[in-house]
Amino acid sequence: MTSIALLGFLAALLGFGAALDGFSHAMHPVALLGARGVPRWWAFDLFGFLLPGLLAWAATVRLSIADRARDADSRLLGVGWTLCAFAALAFAAQGVLPVDAAKGFGYGLGKVHTAAWTVWWLAFVAGGLLLAVAWRGRIAAQFAIALAAALVLAFAMFVAVPGAPAMGQRIGIVAWLAWLACVAWGVFDRRSASAG
């Protein structure tokens, strides 16, 4: 599920970006591809935000259940996974809250879209850091991955790449989905190894 979410987002971003005349990955926000008034805006919202977000949510819930089965008493795990699930739902919500291409982010659904974007990255950074703390004594690789993904996302949201101000968004989204895929592979590989 996580790999499909990551690859689906990348395919939508690159495909719809290539189809939109004048679109620059370095300069334009991801949400422009799904802005009302842009050709095929609804398709990008579906394949770029909604489906990857829902797949990420389903994977997060599965990972939470598997991880909590090993350590049901950890409140950090519970809160961390809950925040990560909330982040995935906020990401998906962007697909049903399209920005108006003519009016921008400051009007109507654009404001709510911006709020969903903000909730997505804040919830993931907080959840990823809590999971990193919860995993610190158990799994060194997962700790490092969670910490690195949370820090990359936080950094990408605040620091613009020189000459490419919109690249931070793409780095952040890919870091989040890649983190989720890495954790999924780690959690389910350990479960199958311990069962065998």
PDB file of N, CA and C in Angstrom, residues 68-139:
ATOM      1  N   ARG A  68       1.640  -1.742  17.853  1.00  0.00           N
ATOM      2  CA  ARG A  68       1.061  -1.724  19.197  1.00  0.00           C
ATOM      3  C   ARG A  68       0.882  -3.143  19.739  1.00  0.00           C
ATOM      4  N   ALA A  69       0.798  -4.149  18.864  1.00  0.00           N
ATOM      5  CA  ALA A  69       0.681  -5.533  19.324  1.00  0.00           C
ATOM      6  C   ALA A  69       1.935  -5.955  20.077  1.00  0.00           C
ATOM      7  N   ARG A  70       3.084  -5.373  19.724  1.00  0.00           N
ATOM      8  CA  ARG A  70       4.338  -5.693  20.407  1.00  0.00           C
ATOM      9  C   ARG A  70       4.522  -4.885  21.687  1.00  0.00           C
ATOM     10  N   ASP A  71       3.902  -3.705  21.752  1.00  0.00           N
ATOM     11  CA  ASP A  71       4.115  -2.827  22.907  1.00  0.00           C
ATOM     12  C   ASP A  71       2.832  -2.054  23.186  1.00  0.00           C
ATOM     13  N   ALA A  72       1.826  -2.758  23.690  1.00  0.00           N
ATOM     14  CA  ALA A  72       0.499  -2.162  23.880  1.00  0.00           C
ATOM     15  C   ALA A  72       0.476  -1.091  24.963  1.00  0.00           C
ATOM     16  N   ASP A  73       1.456  -1.076  25.846  1.00  0.00           N
ATOM     17  CA  ASP A  73       1.448  -0.113  26.951  1.00  0.00           C
ATOM     18  C   ASP A  73       2.083   1.227  26.604  1.00  0.00           C
ATOM     19  N   SER A  74       2.668   1.350  25.451  1.00  0.00           N
ATOM     20  CA  SER A  74       3.368   2.581  25.100  1.00  0.00           C
ATOM     21  C   SER A  74       2.395   3.668  24.655  1.00  0.00           C
ATOM     22  N   ARG A  75       2.287   4.706  25.470  1.00  0.00           N
ATOM     23  CA  ARG A  75       1.434   5.847  25.095  1.00  0.00           C
ATOM     24  C   ARG A  75       2.070   6.637  23.961  1.00  0.00           C
ATOM     25  N   LEU A  76       3.398   6.676  23.927  1.00  0.00           N
ATOM     26  CA  LEU A  76       4.066   7.392  22.841  1.00  0.00           C
ATOM     27  C   LEU A  76       3.729   6.773  21.490  1.00  0.00           C
ATOM     28  N   LEU A  77       3.716   5.446  21.435  1.00  0.00           N
ATOM     29  CA  LEU A  77       3.336   4.778  20.186  1.00  0.00           C
ATOM     30  C   LEU A  77       1.902   5.120  19.811  1.00  0.00           C
ATOM     31  N   GLY A  78       1.007   5.060  20.773  1.00  0.00           N
ATOM     32  CA  GLY A  78      -0.398   5.347  20.494  1.00  0.00           C
ATOM     33  C   GLY A  78      -0.615   6.758  19.974  1.00  0.00           C
ATOM     34  N   VAL A  79      -0.028   7.733  20.642  1.00  0.00           N
ATOM     35  CA  VAL A  79      -0.191   9.124  20.216  1.00  0.00           C
ATOM     36  C   VAL A  79       0.541   9.361  18.898  1.00  0.00           C
ATOM     37  N   GLY A  80       1.740   8.801  18.757  1.00  0.00           N
ATOM     38  CA  GLY A  80       2.508   8.973  17.523  1.00  0.00           C
ATOM     39  C   GLY A  80       1.776   8.424  16.316  1.00  0.00           C
ATOM     40  N   TRP A  81       1.255   7.202  16.434  1.00  0.00           N
ATOM     41  CA  TRP A  81       0.528   6.603  15.311  1.00  0.00           C
ATOM     42  C   TRP A  81      -0.777   7.339  15.038  1.00  0.00           C
ATOM     43  N   THR A  82      -1.443   7.815  16.086  1.00  0.00           N
ATOM     44  CA  THR A  82      -2.682   8.580  15.885  1.00  0.00           C
ATOM     45  C   THR A  82      -2.402   9.860  15.111  1.00  0.00           C
ATOM     46  N   LEU A  83      -1.333  10.554  15.466  1.00  0.00           N
ATOM     47  CA  LEU A  83      -0.967  11.771  14.740  1.00  0.00           C
ATOM     48  C   LEU A  83      -0.603  11.458  13.289  1.00  0.00           C
ATOM     49  N   CYS A  84       0.099  10.349  13.070  1.00  0.00           N
ATOM     50  CA  CYS A  84       0.456   9.971  11.695  1.00  0.00           C
ATOM     51  C   CYS A  84      -0.789   9.621  10.876  1.00  0.00           C
ATOM     52  N   ALA A  85      -1.768   8.963  11.494  1.00  0.00           N
ATOM     53  CA  ALA A  85      -3.023   8.659  10.796  1.00  0.00           C
ATOM     54  C   ALA A  85      -3.786   9.945  10.491  1.00  0.00           C
ATOM     55  N   PHE A  86      -3.790  10.870  11.437  1.00  0.00           N
ATOM     56  CA  PHE A  86      -4.442  12.161  11.231  1.00  0.00           C
ATOM     57  C   PHE A  86      -3.759  12.921  10.093  1.00  0.00           C
ATOM     58  N   ALA A  87      -2.434  12.827  10.024  1.00  0.00           N
ATOM     59  CA  ALA A  87      -1.684  13.478   8.939  1.00  0.00           C
ATOM     60  C   ALA A  87      -2.107  12.919   7.584  1.00  0.00           C
ATOM     61  N   ALA A  88      -2.253  11.608   7.498  1.00  0.00           N
ATOM     62  CA  ALA A  88      -2.652  10.988   6.228  1.00  0.00           C
ATOM     63  C   ALA A  88      -4.053  11.431   5.811  1.00  0.00           C
ATOM     64  N   LEU A  89      -4.965  11.522   6.766  1.00  0.00           N
ATOM     65  CA  LEU A  89      -6.318  11.992   6.440  1.00  0.00           C
ATOM     66  C   LEU A  89      -6.307  13.455   6.012  1.00  0.00           C
ATOM     67  N   ALA A  90      -5.470  14.266   6.645  1.00  0.00           N
ATOM     68  CA  ALA A  90      -5.363  15.679   6.252  1.00  0.00           C
ATOM     69  C   ALA A  90      -4.795  15.794   4.840  1.00  0.00           C
ATOM     70  N   PHE A  91      -3.826  14.938   4.502  1.00  0.00           N
ATOM     71  CA  PHE A  91      -3.281  14.942   3.148  1.00  0.00           C
ATOM     72  C   PHE A  91      -4.377  14.582   2.144  1.00  0.00           C
ATOM     73  N   ALA A  92      -5.153  13.540   2.448  1.00  0.00           N
ATOM     74  CA  ALA A  92      -6.243  13.128   1.560  1.00  0.00           C
ATOM     75  C   ALA A  92      -7.292  14.228   1.427  1.00  0.00           C
ATOM     76  N   ALA A  93      -7.554  14.941   2.507  1.00  0.00           N
ATOM     77  CA  ALA A  93      -8.572  16.001   2.496  1.00  0.00           C
ATOM     78  C   ALA A  93      -8.255  17.087   1.479  1.00  0.00           C
ATOM     79  N   GLN A  94      -6.987  17.288   1.186  1.00  0.00           N
ATOM     80  CA  GLN A  94      -6.629  18.296   0.191  1.00  0.00           C
ATOM     81  C   GLN A  94      -7.248  17.985  -1.173  1.00  0.00           C
ATOM     82  N   GLY A  95      -7.493  16.707  -1.432  1.00  0.00           N
ATOM     83  CA  GLY A  95      -8.090  16.310  -2.699  1.00  0.00           C
ATOM     84  C   GLY A  95      -9.560  16.655  -2.825  1.00  0.00           C
ATOM     85  N   VAL A  96     -10.238  16.869  -1.716  1.00  0.00           N
ATOM     86  CA  VAL A  96     -11.654  17.260  -1.764  1.00  0.00           C
ATOM     87  C   VAL A  96     -11.837  18.735  -1.416  1.00  0.00           C
ATOM     88  N   LEU A  97     -10.732  19.443  -1.257  1.00  0.00           N
ATOM     89  CA  LEU A  97     -10.752  20.875  -0.944  1.00  0.00           C
ATOM     90  C   LEU A  97      -9.918  21.632  -1.975  1.00  0.00           C
ATOM     91  N   PRO A  98     -10.374  21.668  -3.232  1.00  0.00           N
ATOM     92  CA  PRO A  98      -9.537  22.278  -4.270  1.00  0.00           C
ATOM     93  C   PRO A  98      -9.423  23.792  -4.128  1.00  0.00           C
ATOM     94  N   VAL A  99      -8.255  24.277  -4.449  1.00  0.00           N
ATOM     95  CA  VAL A  99      -7.984  25.712  -4.497  1.00  0.00           C
ATOM     96  C   VAL A  99      -8.604  26.250  -5.784  1.00  0.00           C
ATOM     97  N   ASP A 100      -9.013  27.506  -5.792  1.00  0.00           N
ATOM     98  CA  ASP A 100      -9.499  28.156  -7.010  1.00  0.00           C
ATOM     99  C   ASP A 100      -8.288  28.751  -7.721  1.00  0.00           C
ATOM    100  N   ALA A 101      -8.045  28.339  -8.964  1.00  0.00           N
ATOM    101  CA  ALA A 101      -6.852  28.793  -9.699  1.00  0.00           C
ATOM    102  C   ALA A 101      -6.839  30.299  -9.885  1.00  0.00           C
ATOM    103  N   ALA A 102      -8.003  30.920 -10.022  1.00  0.00           N
ATOM    104  CA  ALA A 102      -8.062  32.369 -10.254  1.00  0.00           C
ATOM    105  C   ALA A 102      -7.922  33.166  -8.965  1.00  0.00           C
ATOM    106  N   LYS A 103      -8.479  32.654  -7.867  1.00  0.00           N
ATOM    107  CA  LYS A 103      -8.479  33.410  -6.607  1.00  0.00           C
ATOM    108  C   LYS A 103      -7.327  33.048  -5.679  1.00  0.00           C
ATOM    109  N   GLY A 104      -6.771  31.867  -5.826  1.00  0.00           N
ATOM    110  CA  GLY A 104      -5.631  31.466  -5.011  1.00  0.00           C
ATOM    111  C   GLY A 104      -6.012  30.852  -3.675  1.00  0.00           C
ATOM    112  N   PHE A 105      -5.046  30.818  -2.774  1.00  0.00           N
ATOM    113  CA  PHE A 105      -5.190  30.129  -1.494  1.00  0.00           C
ATOM    114  C   PHE A 105      -5.969  30.924  -0.453  1.00  0.00           C
ATOM    115  N   GLY A 106      -6.191  32.198  -0.679  1.00  0.00           N
ATOM    116  CA  GLY A 106      -6.798  33.050   0.342  1.00  0.00           C
ATOM    117  C   GLY A 106      -8.305  33.114   0.322  1.00  0.00           C
ATOM    118  N   TYR A 107      -8.964  32.360  -0.548  1.00  0.00           N
ATOM    119  CA  TYR A 107     -10.411  32.458  -0.697  1.00  0.00           C
ATOM    120  C   TYR A 107     -11.067  31.091  -0.623  1.00  0.00           C
ATOM    121  N   GLY A 108     -12.257  31.039  -0.042  1.00  0.00           N
ATOM    122  CA  GLY A 108     -13.088  29.844  -0.044  1.00  0.00           C
ATOM    123  C   GLY A 108     -12.373  28.589   0.409  1.00  0.00           C
ATOM    124  N   LEU A 109     -12.495  27.541  -0.421  1.00  0.00           N
ATOM    125  CA  LEU A 109     -11.883  26.256  -0.082  1.00  0.00           C
ATOM    126  C   LEU A 109     -10.365  26.333  -0.046  1.00  0.00           C
ATOM    127  N   GLY A 110      -9.790  27.341  -0.692  1.00  0.00           N
ATOM    128  CA  GLY A 110      -8.337  27.501  -0.661  1.00  0.00           C
ATOM    129  C   GLY A 110      -7.812  27.656   0.754  1.00  0.00           C
ATOM    130  N   LYS A 111      -8.571  28.362   1.599  1.00  0.00           N
ATOM    131  CA  LYS A 111      -8.164  28.524   3.002  1.00  0.00           C
ATOM    132  C   LYS A 111      -8.197  27.189   3.738  1.00  0.00           C
ATOM    133  N   VAL A 112      -9.239  26.403   3.474  1.00  0.00           N
ATOM    134  CA  VAL A 112      -9.362  25.109   4.139  1.00  0.00           C
ATOM    135  C   VAL A 112      -8.313  24.136   3.596  1.00  0.00           C
ATOM    136  N   HIS A 113      -8.028  24.222   2.298  1.00  0.00           N
ATOM    137  CA  HIS A 113      -6.965  23.407   1.702  1.00  0.00           C
ATOM    138  C   HIS A 113      -5.633  23.715   2.393  1.00  0.00           C
ATOM    139  N   THR A 114      -5.362  25.000   2.578  1.00  0.00           N
ATOM    140  CA  THR A 114      -4.125  25.414   3.250  1.00  0.00           C
ATOM    141  C   THR A 114      -4.089  24.897   4.684  1.00  0.00           C
ATOM    142  N   ALA A 115      -5.235  24.928   5.364  1.00  0.00           N
ATOM    143  CA  ALA A 115      -5.298  24.400   6.729  1.00  0.00           C
ATOM    144  C   ALA A 115      -5.019  22.896   6.738  1.00  0.00           C
ATOM    145  N   ALA A 116      -5.584  22.164   5.769  1.00  0.00           N
ATOM    146  CA  ALA A 116      -5.337  20.719   5.689  1.00  0.00           C
ATOM    147  C   ALA A 116      -3.862  20.437   5.422  1.00  0.00           C
ATOM    148  N   TRP A 117      -3.247  21.227   4.547  1.00  0.00           N
ATOM    149  CA  TRP A 117      -1.812  21.090   4.264  1.00  0.00           C
ATOM    150  C   TRP A 117      -1.000  21.282   5.544  1.00  0.00           C
ATOM    151  N   THR A 118      -1.345  22.322   6.298  1.00  0.00           N
ATOM    152  CA  THR A 118      -0.620  22.631   7.532  1.00  0.00           C
ATOM    153  C   THR A 118      -0.812  21.526   8.566  1.00  0.00           C
ATOM    154  N   VAL A 119      -2.042  21.034   8.708  1.00  0.00           N
ATOM    155  CA  VAL A 119      -2.305  19.936   9.643  1.00  0.00           C
ATOM    156  C   VAL A 119      -1.517  18.700   9.226  1.00  0.00           C
ATOM    157  N   TRP A 120      -1.447  18.433   7.916  1.00  0.00           N
ATOM    158  CA  TRP A 120      -0.705  17.256   7.436  1.00  0.00           C
ATOM    159  C   TRP A 120       0.735  17.284   7.925  1.00  0.00           C
ATOM    160  N   TRP A 121       1.456  18.365   7.632  1.00  0.00           N
ATOM    161  CA  TRP A 121       2.878  18.328   7.959  1.00  0.00           C
ATOM    162  C   TRP A 121       3.125  18.482   9.450  1.00  0.00           C
ATOM    163  N   LEU A 122       2.316  19.273  10.154  1.00  0.00           N
ATOM    164  CA  LEU A 122       2.511  19.397  11.604  1.00  0.00           C
ATOM    165  C   LEU A 122       2.232  18.075  12.314  1.00  0.00           C
ATOM    166  N   ALA A 123       1.137  17.400  11.927  1.00  0.00           N
ATOM    167  CA  ALA A 123       0.791  16.128  12.562  1.00  0.00           C
ATOM    168  C   ALA A 123       1.843  15.068  12.272  1.00  0.00           C
ATOM    169  N   PHE A 124       2.362  15.037  11.046  1.00  0.00           N
ATOM    170  CA  PHE A 124       3.386  14.035  10.761  1.00  0.00           C
ATOM    171  C   PHE A 124       4.682  14.321  11.508  1.00  0.00           C
ATOM    172  N   VAL A 125       5.127  15.564  11.522  1.00  0.00           N
ATOM    173  CA  VAL A 125       6.376  15.884  12.225  1.00  0.00           C
ATOM    174  C   VAL A 125       6.250  15.505  13.696  1.00  0.00           C
ATOM    175  N   ALA A 126       5.140  15.882  14.336  1.00  0.00           N
ATOM    176  CA  ALA A 126       4.945  15.539  15.748  1.00  0.00           C
ATOM    177  C   ALA A 126       4.842  14.025  15.936  1.00  0.00           C
ATOM    178  N   GLY A 127       4.050  13.354  15.093  1.00  0.00           N
ATOM    179  CA  GLY A 127       3.900  11.908  15.202  1.00  0.00           C
ATOM    180  C   GLY A 127       5.195  11.165  14.931  1.00  0.00           C
ATOM    181  N   GLY A 128       5.932  11.587  13.903  1.00  0.00           N
ATOM    182  CA  GLY A 128       7.215  10.949  13.589  1.00  0.00           C
ATOM    183  C   GLY A 128       8.222  11.089  14.716  1.00  0.00           C
ATOM    184  N   LEU A 129       8.263  12.264  15.333  1.00  0.00           N
ATOM    185  CA  LEU A 129       9.182  12.462  16.457  1.00  0.00           C
ATOM    186  C   LEU A 129       8.778  11.610  17.660  1.00  0.00           C
ATOM    187  N   LEU A 130       7.477  11.516  17.948  1.00  0.00           N
ATOM    188  CA  LEU A 130       7.029  10.661  19.055  1.00  0.00           C
ATOM    189  C   LEU A 130       7.355   9.196  18.788  1.00  0.00           C
ATOM    190  N   LEU A 131       7.163   8.745  17.556  1.00  0.00           N
ATOM    191  CA  LEU A 131       7.513   7.362  17.226  1.00  0.00           C
ATOM    192  C   LEU A 131       9.017   7.141  17.338  1.00  0.00           C
ATOM    193  N   ALA A 132       9.797   8.123  16.916  1.00  0.00           N
ATOM    194  CA  ALA A 132      11.254   7.996  17.037  1.00  0.00           C
ATOM    195  C   ALA A 132      11.658   7.831  18.496  1.00  0.00           C
ATOM    196  N   VAL A 133      11.042   8.602  19.379  1.00  0.00           N
ATOM    197  CA  VAL A 133      11.344   8.487  20.812  1.00  0.00           C
ATOM    198  C   VAL A 133      10.890   7.124  21.336  1.00  0.00           C
ATOM    199  N   ALA A 134       9.710   6.666  20.925  1.00  0.00           N
ATOM    200  CA  ALA A 134       9.198   5.371  21.386  1.00  0.00           C
ATOM    201  C   ALA A 134      10.058   4.214  20.889  1.00  0.00           C
ATOM    202  N   TRP A 135      10.628   4.348  19.691  1.00  0.00           N
ATOM    203  CA  TRP A 135      11.430   3.276  19.105  1.00  0.00           C
ATOM    204  C   TRP A 135      12.897   3.329  19.495  1.00  0.00           C
ATOM    205  N   ARG A 136      13.350   4.364  20.167  1.00  0.00           N
ATOM    206  CA  ARG A 136      14.786   4.589  20.351  1.00  0.00           C
ATOM    207  C   ARG A 136      15.510   3.416  21.001  1.00  0.00           C
ATOM    208  N   GLY A 137      14.872   2.715  21.903  1.00  0.00           N
ATOM    209  CA  GLY A 137      15.545   1.609  22.567  1.00  0.00           C
ATOM    210  C   GLY A 137      15.371   0.282  21.865  1.00  0.00           C
ATOM    211  N   ARG A 138      14.419   0.184  20.980  1.00  0.00           N
ATOM    212  CA  ARG A 138      14.102  -1.100  20.346  1.00  0.00           C
ATOM    213  C   ARG A 138      14.763  -1.300  19.003  1.00  0.00           C
ATOM    214  N   ILE A 139      14.585  -0.340  18.158  1.00  0.00           N
ATOM    215  CA  ILE A 139      14.945  -0.549  16.763  1.00  0.00           C
ATOM    216  C   ILE A 139      15.727   0.658  16.270  1.00  0.00           C
TER     217      ILE A 139
END
